[in-house]
PDB file of C-alpha atoms in Angstrom:
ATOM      1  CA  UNK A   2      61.182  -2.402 246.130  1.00  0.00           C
ATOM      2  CA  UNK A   3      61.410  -5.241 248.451  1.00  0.00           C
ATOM      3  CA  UNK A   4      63.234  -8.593 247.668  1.00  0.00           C
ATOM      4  CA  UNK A   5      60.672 -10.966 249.485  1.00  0.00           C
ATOM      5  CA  UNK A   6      59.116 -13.486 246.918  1.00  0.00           C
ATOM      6  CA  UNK A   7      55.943 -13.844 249.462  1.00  0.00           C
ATOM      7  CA  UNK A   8      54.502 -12.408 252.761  1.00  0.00           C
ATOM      8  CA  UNK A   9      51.696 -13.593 254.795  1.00  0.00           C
ATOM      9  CA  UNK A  10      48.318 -11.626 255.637  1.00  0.00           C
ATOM     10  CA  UNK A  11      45.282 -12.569 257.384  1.00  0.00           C
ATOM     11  CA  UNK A  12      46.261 -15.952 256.677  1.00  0.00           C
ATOM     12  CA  UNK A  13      46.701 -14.776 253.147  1.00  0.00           C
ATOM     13  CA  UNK A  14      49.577 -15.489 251.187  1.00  0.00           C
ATOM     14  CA  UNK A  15      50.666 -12.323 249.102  1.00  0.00           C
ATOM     15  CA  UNK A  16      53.174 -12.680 246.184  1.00  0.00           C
ATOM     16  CA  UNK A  17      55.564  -9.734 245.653  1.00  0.00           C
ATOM     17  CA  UNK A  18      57.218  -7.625 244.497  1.00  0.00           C
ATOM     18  CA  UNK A  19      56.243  -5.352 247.483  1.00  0.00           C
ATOM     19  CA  UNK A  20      56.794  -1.662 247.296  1.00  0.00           C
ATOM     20  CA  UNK A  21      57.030   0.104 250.802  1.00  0.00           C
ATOM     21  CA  UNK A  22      53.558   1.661 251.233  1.00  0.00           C
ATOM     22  CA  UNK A  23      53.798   5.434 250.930  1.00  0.00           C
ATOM     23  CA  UNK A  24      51.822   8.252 252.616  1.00  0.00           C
ATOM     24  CA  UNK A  25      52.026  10.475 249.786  1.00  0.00           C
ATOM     25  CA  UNK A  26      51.121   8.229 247.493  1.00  0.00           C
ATOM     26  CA  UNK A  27      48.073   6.794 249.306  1.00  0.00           C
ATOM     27  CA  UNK A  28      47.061  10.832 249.566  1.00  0.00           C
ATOM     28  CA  UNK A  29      47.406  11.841 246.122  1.00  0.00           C
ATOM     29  CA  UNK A  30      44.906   9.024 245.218  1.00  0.00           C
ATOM     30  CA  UNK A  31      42.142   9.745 247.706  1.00  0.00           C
ATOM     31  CA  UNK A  32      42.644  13.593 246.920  1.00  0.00           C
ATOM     32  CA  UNK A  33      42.215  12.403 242.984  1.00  0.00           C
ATOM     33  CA  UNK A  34      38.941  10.339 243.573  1.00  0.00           C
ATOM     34  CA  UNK A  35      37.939  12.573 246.303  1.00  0.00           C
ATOM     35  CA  UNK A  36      36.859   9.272 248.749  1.00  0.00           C
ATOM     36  CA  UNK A  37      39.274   7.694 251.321  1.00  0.00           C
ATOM     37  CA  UNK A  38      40.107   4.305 251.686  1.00  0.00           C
ATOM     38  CA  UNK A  39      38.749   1.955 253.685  1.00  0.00           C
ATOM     39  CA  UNK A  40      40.927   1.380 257.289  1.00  0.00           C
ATOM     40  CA  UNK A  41      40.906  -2.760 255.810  1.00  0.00           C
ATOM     41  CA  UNK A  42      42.500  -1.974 252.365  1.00  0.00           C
ATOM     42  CA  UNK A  43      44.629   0.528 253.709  1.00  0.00           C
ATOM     43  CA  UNK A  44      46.012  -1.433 256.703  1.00  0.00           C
ATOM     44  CA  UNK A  45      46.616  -4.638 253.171  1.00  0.00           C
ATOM     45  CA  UNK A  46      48.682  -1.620 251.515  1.00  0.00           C
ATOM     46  CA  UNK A  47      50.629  -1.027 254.855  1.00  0.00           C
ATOM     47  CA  UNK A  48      51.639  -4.635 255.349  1.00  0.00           C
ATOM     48  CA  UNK A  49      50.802  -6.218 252.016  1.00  0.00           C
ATOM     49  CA  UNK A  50      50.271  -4.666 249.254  1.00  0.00           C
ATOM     50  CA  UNK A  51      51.669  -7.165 246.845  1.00  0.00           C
ATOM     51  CA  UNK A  52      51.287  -8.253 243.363  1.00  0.00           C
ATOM     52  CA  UNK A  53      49.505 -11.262 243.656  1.00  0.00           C
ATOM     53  CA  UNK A  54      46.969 -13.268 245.714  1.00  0.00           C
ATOM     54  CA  UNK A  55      46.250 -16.667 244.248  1.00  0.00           C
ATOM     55  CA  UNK A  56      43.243 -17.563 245.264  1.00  0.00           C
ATOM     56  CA  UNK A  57      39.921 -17.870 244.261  1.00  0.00           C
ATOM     57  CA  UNK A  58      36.137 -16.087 245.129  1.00  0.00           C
ATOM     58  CA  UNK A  59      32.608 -18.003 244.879  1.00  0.00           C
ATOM     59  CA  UNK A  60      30.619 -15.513 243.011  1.00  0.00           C
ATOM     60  CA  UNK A  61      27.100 -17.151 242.478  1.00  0.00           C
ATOM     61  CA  UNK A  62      25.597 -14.230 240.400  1.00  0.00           C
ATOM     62  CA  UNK A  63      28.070 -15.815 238.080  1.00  0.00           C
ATOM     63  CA  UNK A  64      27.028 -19.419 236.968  1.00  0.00           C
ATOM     64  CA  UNK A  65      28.121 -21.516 235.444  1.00  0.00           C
ATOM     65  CA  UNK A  66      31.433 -20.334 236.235  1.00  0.00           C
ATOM     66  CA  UNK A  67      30.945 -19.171 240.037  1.00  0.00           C
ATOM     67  CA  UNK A  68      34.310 -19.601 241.046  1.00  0.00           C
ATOM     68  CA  UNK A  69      36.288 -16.805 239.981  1.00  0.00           C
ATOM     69  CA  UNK A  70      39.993 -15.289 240.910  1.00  0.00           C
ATOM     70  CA  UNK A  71      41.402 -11.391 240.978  1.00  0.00           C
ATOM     71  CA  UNK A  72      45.251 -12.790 241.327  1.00  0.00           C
ATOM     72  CA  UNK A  73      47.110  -9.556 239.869  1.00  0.00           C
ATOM     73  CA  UNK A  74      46.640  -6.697 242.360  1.00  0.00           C
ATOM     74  CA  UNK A  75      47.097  -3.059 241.562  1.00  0.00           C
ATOM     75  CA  UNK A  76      50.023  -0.896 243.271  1.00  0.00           C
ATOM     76  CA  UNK A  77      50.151   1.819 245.311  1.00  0.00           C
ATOM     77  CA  UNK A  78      52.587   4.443 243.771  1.00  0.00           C
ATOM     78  CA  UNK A  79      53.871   4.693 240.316  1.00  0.00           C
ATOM     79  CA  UNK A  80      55.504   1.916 237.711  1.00  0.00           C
ATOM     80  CA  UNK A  81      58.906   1.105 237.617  1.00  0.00           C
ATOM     81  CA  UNK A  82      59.341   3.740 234.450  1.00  0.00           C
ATOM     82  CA  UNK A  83      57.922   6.337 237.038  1.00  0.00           C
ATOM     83  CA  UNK A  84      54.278   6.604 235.564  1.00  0.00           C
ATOM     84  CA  UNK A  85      50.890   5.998 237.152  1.00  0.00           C
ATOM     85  CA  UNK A  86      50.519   3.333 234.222  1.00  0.00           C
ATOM     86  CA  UNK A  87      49.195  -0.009 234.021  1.00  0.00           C
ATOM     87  CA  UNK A  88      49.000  -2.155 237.773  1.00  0.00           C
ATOM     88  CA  UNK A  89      49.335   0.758 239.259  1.00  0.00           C
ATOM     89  CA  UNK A  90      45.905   2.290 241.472  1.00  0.00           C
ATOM     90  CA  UNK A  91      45.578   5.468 240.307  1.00  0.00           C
ATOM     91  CA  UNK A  92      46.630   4.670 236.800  1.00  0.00           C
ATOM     92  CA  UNK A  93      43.779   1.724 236.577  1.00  0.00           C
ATOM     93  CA  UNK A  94      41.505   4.624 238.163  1.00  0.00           C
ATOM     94  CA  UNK A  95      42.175   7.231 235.391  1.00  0.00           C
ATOM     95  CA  UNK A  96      41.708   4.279 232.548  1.00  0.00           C
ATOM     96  CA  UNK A  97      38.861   2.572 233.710  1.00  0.00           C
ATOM     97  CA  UNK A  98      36.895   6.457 233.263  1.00  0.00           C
ATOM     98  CA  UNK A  99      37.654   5.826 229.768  1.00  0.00           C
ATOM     99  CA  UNK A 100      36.175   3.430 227.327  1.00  0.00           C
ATOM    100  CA  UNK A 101      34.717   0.027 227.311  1.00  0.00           C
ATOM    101  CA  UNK A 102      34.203  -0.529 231.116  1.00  0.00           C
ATOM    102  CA  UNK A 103      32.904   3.160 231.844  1.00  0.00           C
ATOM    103  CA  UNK A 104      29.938   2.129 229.515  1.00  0.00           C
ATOM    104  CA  UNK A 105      29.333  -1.283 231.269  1.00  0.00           C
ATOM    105  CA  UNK A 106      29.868  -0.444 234.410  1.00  0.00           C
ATOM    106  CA  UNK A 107      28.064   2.244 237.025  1.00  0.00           C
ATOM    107  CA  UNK A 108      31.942   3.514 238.043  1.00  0.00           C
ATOM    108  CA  UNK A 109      30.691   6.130 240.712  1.00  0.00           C
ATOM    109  CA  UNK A 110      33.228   6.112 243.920  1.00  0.00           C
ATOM    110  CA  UNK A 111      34.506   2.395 242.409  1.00  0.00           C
ATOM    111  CA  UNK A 112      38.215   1.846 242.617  1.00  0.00           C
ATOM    112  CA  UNK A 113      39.684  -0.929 240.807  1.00  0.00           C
ATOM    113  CA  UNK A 114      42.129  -2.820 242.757  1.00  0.00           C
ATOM    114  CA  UNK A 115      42.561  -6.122 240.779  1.00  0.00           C
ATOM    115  CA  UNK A 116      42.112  -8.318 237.628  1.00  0.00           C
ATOM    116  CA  UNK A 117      42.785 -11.270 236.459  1.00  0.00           C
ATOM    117  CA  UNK A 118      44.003 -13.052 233.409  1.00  0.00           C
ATOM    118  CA  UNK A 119      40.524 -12.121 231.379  1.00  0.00           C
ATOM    119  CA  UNK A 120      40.838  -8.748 232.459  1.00  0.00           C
ATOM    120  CA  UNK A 121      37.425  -9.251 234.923  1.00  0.00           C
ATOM    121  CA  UNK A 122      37.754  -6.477 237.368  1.00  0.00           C
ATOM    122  CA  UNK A 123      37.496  -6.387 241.317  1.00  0.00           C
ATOM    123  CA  UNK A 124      36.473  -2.927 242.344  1.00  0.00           C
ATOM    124  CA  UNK A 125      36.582  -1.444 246.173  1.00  0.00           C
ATOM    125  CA  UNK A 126      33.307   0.745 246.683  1.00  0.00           C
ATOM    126  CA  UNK A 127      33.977   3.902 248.274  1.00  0.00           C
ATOM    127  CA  UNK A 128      30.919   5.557 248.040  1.00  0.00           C
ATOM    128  CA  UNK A 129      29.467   6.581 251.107  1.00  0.00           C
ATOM    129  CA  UNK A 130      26.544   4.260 251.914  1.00  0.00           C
ATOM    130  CA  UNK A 131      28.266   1.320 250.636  1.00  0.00           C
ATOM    131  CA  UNK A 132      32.095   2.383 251.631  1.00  0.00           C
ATOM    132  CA  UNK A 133      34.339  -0.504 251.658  1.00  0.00           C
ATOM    133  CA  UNK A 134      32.385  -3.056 249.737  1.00  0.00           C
ATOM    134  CA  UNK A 135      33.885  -5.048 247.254  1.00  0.00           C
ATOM    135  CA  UNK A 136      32.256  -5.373 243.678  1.00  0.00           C
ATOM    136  CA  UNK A 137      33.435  -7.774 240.618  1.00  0.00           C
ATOM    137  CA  UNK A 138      32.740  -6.981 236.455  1.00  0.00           C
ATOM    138  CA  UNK A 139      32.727 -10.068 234.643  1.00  0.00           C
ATOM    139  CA  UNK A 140      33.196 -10.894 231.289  1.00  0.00           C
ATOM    140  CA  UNK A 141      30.829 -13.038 229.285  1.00  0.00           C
ATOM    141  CA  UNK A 142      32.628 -15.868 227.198  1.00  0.00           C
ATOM    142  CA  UNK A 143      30.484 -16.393 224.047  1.00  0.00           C
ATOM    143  CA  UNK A 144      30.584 -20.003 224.058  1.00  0.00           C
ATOM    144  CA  UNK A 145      28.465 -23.097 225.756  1.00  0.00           C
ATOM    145  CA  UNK A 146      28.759 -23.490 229.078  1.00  0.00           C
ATOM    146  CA  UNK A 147      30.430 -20.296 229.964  1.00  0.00           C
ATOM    147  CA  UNK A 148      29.044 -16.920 231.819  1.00  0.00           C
ATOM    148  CA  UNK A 149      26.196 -16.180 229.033  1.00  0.00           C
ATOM    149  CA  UNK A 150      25.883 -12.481 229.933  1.00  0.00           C
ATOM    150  CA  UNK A 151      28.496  -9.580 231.343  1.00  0.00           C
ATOM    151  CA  UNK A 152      27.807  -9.471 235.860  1.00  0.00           C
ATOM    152  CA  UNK A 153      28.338  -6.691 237.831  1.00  0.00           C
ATOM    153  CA  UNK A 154      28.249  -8.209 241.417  1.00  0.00           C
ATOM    154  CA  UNK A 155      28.777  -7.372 245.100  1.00  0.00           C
ATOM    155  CA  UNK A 156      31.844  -9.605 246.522  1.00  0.00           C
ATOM    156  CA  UNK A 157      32.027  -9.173 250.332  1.00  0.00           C
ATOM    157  CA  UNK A 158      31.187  -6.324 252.369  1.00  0.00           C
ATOM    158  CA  UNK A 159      34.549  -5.035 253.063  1.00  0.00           C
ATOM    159  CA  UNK A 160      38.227  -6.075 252.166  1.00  0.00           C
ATOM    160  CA  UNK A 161      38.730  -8.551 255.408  1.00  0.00           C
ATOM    161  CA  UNK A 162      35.388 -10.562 254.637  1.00  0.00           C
ATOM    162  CA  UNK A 163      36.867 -10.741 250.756  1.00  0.00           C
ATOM    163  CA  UNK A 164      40.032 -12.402 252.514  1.00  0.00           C
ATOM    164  CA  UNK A 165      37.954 -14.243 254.588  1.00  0.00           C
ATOM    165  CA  UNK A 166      35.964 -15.790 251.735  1.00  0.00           C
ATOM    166  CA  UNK A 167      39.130 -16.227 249.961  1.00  0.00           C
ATOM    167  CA  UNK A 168      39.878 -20.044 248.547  1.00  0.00           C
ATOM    168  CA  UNK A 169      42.396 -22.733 246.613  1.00  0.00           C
ATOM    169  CA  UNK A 170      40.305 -23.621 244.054  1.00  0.00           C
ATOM    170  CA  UNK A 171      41.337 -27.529 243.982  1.00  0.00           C
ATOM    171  CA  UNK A 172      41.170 -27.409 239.825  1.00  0.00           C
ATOM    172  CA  UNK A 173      43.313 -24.790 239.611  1.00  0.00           C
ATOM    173  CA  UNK A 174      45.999 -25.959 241.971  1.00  0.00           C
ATOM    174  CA  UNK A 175      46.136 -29.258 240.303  1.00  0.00           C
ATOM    175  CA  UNK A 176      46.488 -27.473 236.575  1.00  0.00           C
ATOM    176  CA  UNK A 177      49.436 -25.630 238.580  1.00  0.00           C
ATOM    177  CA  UNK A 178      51.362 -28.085 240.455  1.00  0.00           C
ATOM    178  CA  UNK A 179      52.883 -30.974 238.372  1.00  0.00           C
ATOM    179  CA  UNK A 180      51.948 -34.855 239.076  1.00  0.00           C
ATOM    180  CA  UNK A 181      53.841 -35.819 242.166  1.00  0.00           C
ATOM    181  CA  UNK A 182      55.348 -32.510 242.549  1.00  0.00           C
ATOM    182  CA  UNK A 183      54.127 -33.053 246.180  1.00  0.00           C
ATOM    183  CA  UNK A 184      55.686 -36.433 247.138  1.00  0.00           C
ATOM    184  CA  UNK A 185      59.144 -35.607 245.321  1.00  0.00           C
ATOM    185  CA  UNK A 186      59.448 -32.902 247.709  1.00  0.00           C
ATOM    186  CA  UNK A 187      58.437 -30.064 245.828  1.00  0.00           C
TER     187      UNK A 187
END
């Protein structure tokens, strides 16, 4: 595992840890779904594949809360105890078959590549027709003002228009950074 807190991609700025990307690994998880991955995500795995990418998606099938983020990014490869467990690609693959999502969700050729702190899932569609699409499951929040209903909704048409459409949401970097954190040289 690499020691670099950060690496930039497609103007992107990844948060680690970073494992080296590995052939085998990448293999073993197309032979599993039995689809291959998309040249885009593959060539973010190659360079990138990180932990985290802070920044947020417009998703308008999901007012009132269209802006949405999928921060914690699955790895390529197994955990640090050796397991395809929980972060990991092919470990989020075999769980989401299971369960909660598989009955909310049409899971067909989806891969799930990220979530975020509500567990909302970004999937990468590898189904034929619609191969390298992105797709998003969110949650409904019982309560006023919030998504009223669960959304299942296309996110970009491939991984580099998801970077593309990438954003700092303004609210969120101001509940991060602390007052004048910028002007004492933070």
């Amino acid at each position: 595992m690499s020691e670099e807190l950060s690496r930039w991609y497609r103007g992107r700025l990844v948060g680690g840890p970073f494992r080296p990307f590995d052939l085998g690994e990448c293999a073993a998880l197309e032979r599993e779904i039995g689809l291959p991955l998309p040249p885009a995500y593959r060539s973010f795995l190659v360079t990138a594949g990180g932990g985290k990418l802070d920044y947020s998606v417009r998703l308008p099938a999901c007012g009132p809360e269209p802006v949405q983020g999928f921060d914690d990014l699955y790895q390529l490869g197994r955990d640090d105890a050796g397991e395809y467990g929980w972060g990991t690609l092919l470990g989020e693959y075999r769980r989401s078959r299971d369960g909660w999502l598989a009955e909310n969700v049409p899971l067909t050729g989806l891969l799930p590549i990220a979530r975020n702190g509500g567990s909302d899932t970004l999937f990468l569609d590898l189904n034929p027709a619609t191969h390298g699409q992105l797709h998003a499951f969110v949650h409904a929040i019982a309560w006023p003002g919030y998504l009223g209903n669960h959304v299942f909704t296309k996110v970009a048409d491939n991984f580099d228009a998801y970077l593309d459409s990438l954003f700092i949401d303004p609210d969120m970097a101001e509940d991060e950074v602390p007052p004048g954190a910028w002007t004492a040289g933070f």
